[in-house]
């Protein structure tokens, strides 16, 4: 089981930036993802990174504004969020899973282990 601890959320004005961190233990051939709540108790995909290859995936709504990256030595994945908008306000969850397809990497169903979430609030 992968243990995940998020940090870095906070309050920022529209157009501002934040960096979220997710420290992981027990990683192997995992994909690391960031999600936020969506209607009907779903979780909306934000971004993902395959730990072994470094390949990244982004939701259209954040492409060009958010960047997912990793620090191998620290077993930490980051989500750099720029040009934040009020609609980005949410609890952001880090997740880890073994995903073999792009579709699974971009779906909450592809992830088994989840962090506790960190609140991001963007004021207008």
Short mmCIF file of C-alpha atoms in Angstrom, two decimals:
data_model
loop_
_atom_site.label_atom_id
_atom_site.label_comp_id
_atom_site.label_asym_id
_atom_site.label_seq_id
_atom_site.Cartn_x
_atom_site.Cartn_y
_atom_site.Cartn_z
CA UNK A 1 0.00 0.00 0.00
CA UNK A 2 1.23 3.49 -0.90
CA UNK A 3 1.10 6.16 1.80
CA UNK A 4 0.43 9.67 0.51
CA UNK A 5 0.67 13.01 2.33
CA UNK A 6 -0.35 16.22 0.54
CA UNK A 7 0.63 19.75 1.45
CA UNK A 8 0.78 23.21 -0.09
CA UNK A 9 -2.85 24.26 -0.37
CA UNK A 10 -4.03 27.69 0.64
CA UNK A 11 -5.80 30.89 -0.35
CA UNK A 12 -4.65 32.81 -3.40
CA UNK A 13 -6.08 35.58 -5.58
CA UNK A 14 -7.27 34.94 -9.09
CA UNK A 15 -4.27 34.81 -11.44
CA UNK A 16 -1.96 33.68 -8.67
CA UNK A 17 0.05 30.50 -8.20
CA UNK A 18 0.35 27.64 -5.74
CA UNK A 19 2.44 24.49 -5.60
CA UNK A 20 1.03 21.32 -4.12
CA UNK A 21 3.25 18.50 -2.88
CA UNK A 22 2.52 14.83 -2.38
CA UNK A 23 5.08 12.79 -0.47
CA UNK A 24 4.79 9.08 -1.17
CA UNK A 25 6.15 5.91 0.35
CA UNK A 26 5.99 2.45 -1.15
CA UNK A 27 6.05 3.52 -4.80
CA UNK A 28 6.86 0.97 -7.48
CA UNK A 29 5.57 1.09 -11.06
CA UNK A 30 2.89 3.56 -10.13
CA UNK A 31 1.14 6.43 -11.78
CA UNK A 32 0.68 9.45 -9.55
CA UNK A 33 -2.39 11.57 -10.13
CA UNK A 34 -4.09 14.71 -8.86
CA UNK A 35 -7.87 14.90 -8.68
CA UNK A 36 -10.53 17.28 -7.39
CA UNK A 37 -14.20 16.73 -6.59
CA UNK A 38 -16.78 16.74 -9.37
CA UNK A 39 -20.59 16.62 -9.28
CA UNK A 40 -22.33 13.39 -8.25
CA UNK A 41 -19.58 12.43 -5.83
CA UNK A 42 -17.10 11.82 -8.63
CA UNK A 43 -13.48 12.91 -8.73
CA UNK A 44 -12.34 15.01 -11.66
CA UNK A 45 -8.98 14.20 -13.19
CA UNK A 46 -6.49 17.08 -13.11
CA UNK A 47 -3.06 15.69 -13.97
CA UNK A 48 -1.01 12.48 -13.78
CA UNK A 49 2.57 11.32 -14.09
CA UNK A 50 3.93 7.85 -14.71
CA UNK A 51 6.69 7.37 -12.16
CA UNK A 52 8.82 5.04 -14.28
CA UNK A 53 8.76 6.99 -17.54
CA UNK A 54 7.91 10.51 -16.44
CA UNK A 55 5.11 10.73 -19.01
CA UNK A 56 2.49 13.29 -18.05
CA UNK A 57 -1.21 13.74 -18.70
CA UNK A 58 -3.43 16.80 -18.18
CA UNK A 59 -7.10 17.65 -18.20
CA UNK A 60 -8.00 20.15 -20.90
CA UNK A 61 -9.20 22.58 -18.24
CA UNK A 62 -5.71 22.91 -16.73
CA UNK A 63 -3.45 22.32 -19.74
CA UNK A 64 -0.98 25.17 -20.09
CA UNK A 65 -1.62 26.38 -16.54
CA UNK A 66 -0.72 23.39 -14.33
CA UNK A 67 2.46 21.32 -14.38
CA UNK A 68 2.97 17.96 -12.69
CA UNK A 69 6.53 16.96 -11.85
CA UNK A 70 8.46 14.69 -9.53
CA UNK A 71 11.52 14.53 -7.32
CA UNK A 72 12.77 10.95 -7.41
CA UNK A 73 15.10 11.39 -4.46
CA UNK A 74 12.28 12.67 -2.26
CA UNK A 75 9.59 10.34 -3.64
CA UNK A 76 7.47 13.44 -4.08
CA UNK A 77 5.18 14.59 -6.86
CA UNK A 78 4.31 18.25 -7.31
CA UNK A 79 1.47 20.14 -8.94
CA UNK A 80 2.50 23.65 -9.93
CA UNK A 81 -0.66 25.68 -10.49
CA UNK A 82 -0.40 29.01 -12.32
CA UNK A 83 -2.99 31.48 -13.59
CA UNK A 84 -5.43 30.15 -11.04
CA UNK A 85 -9.13 30.84 -11.50
CA UNK A 86 -11.97 30.85 -8.96
CA UNK A 87 -13.31 27.67 -10.59
CA UNK A 88 -10.08 25.91 -9.57
CA UNK A 89 -11.23 26.18 -5.95
CA UNK A 90 -11.46 22.64 -4.56
CA UNK A 91 -9.90 20.04 -2.33
CA UNK A 92 -7.08 18.49 -4.32
CA UNK A 93 -6.33 14.82 -3.78
CA UNK A 94 -3.14 12.99 -4.62
CA UNK A 95 -3.53 9.36 -5.69
CA UNK A 96 -1.38 6.40 -6.68
CA UNK A 97 -2.27 3.47 -8.87
CA UNK A 98 -0.99 0.90 -11.32
CA UNK A 99 -2.36 2.06 -14.67
CA UNK A 100 -1.53 0.51 -18.03
CA UNK A 101 -3.52 2.73 -20.33
CA UNK A 102 -3.96 6.44 -20.83
CA UNK A 103 -7.67 6.09 -20.06
CA UNK A 104 -6.95 4.49 -16.71
CA UNK A 105 -4.30 7.08 -15.88
CA UNK A 106 -6.92 9.79 -16.44
CA UNK A 107 -9.68 8.14 -14.41
CA UNK A 108 -10.18 7.94 -10.64
CA UNK A 109 -10.97 4.23 -11.12
CA UNK A 110 -7.33 3.65 -12.00
CA UNK A 111 -6.11 4.63 -8.53
CA UNK A 112 -6.09 2.58 -5.36
CA UNK A 113 -4.41 4.76 -2.77
CA UNK A 114 -5.48 8.32 -1.92
CA UNK A 115 -4.19 11.12 0.24
CA UNK A 116 -6.26 13.15 2.67
CA UNK A 117 -6.61 16.14 0.36
CA UNK A 118 -5.48 19.75 0.57
CA UNK A 119 -7.76 22.77 0.14
CA UNK A 120 -7.10 25.30 -2.61
CA UNK A 121 -9.20 28.47 -2.57
CA UNK A 122 -8.96 31.06 -5.34
CA UNK A 123 -10.62 34.40 -4.65
CA UNK A 124 -11.99 36.56 -7.44
#
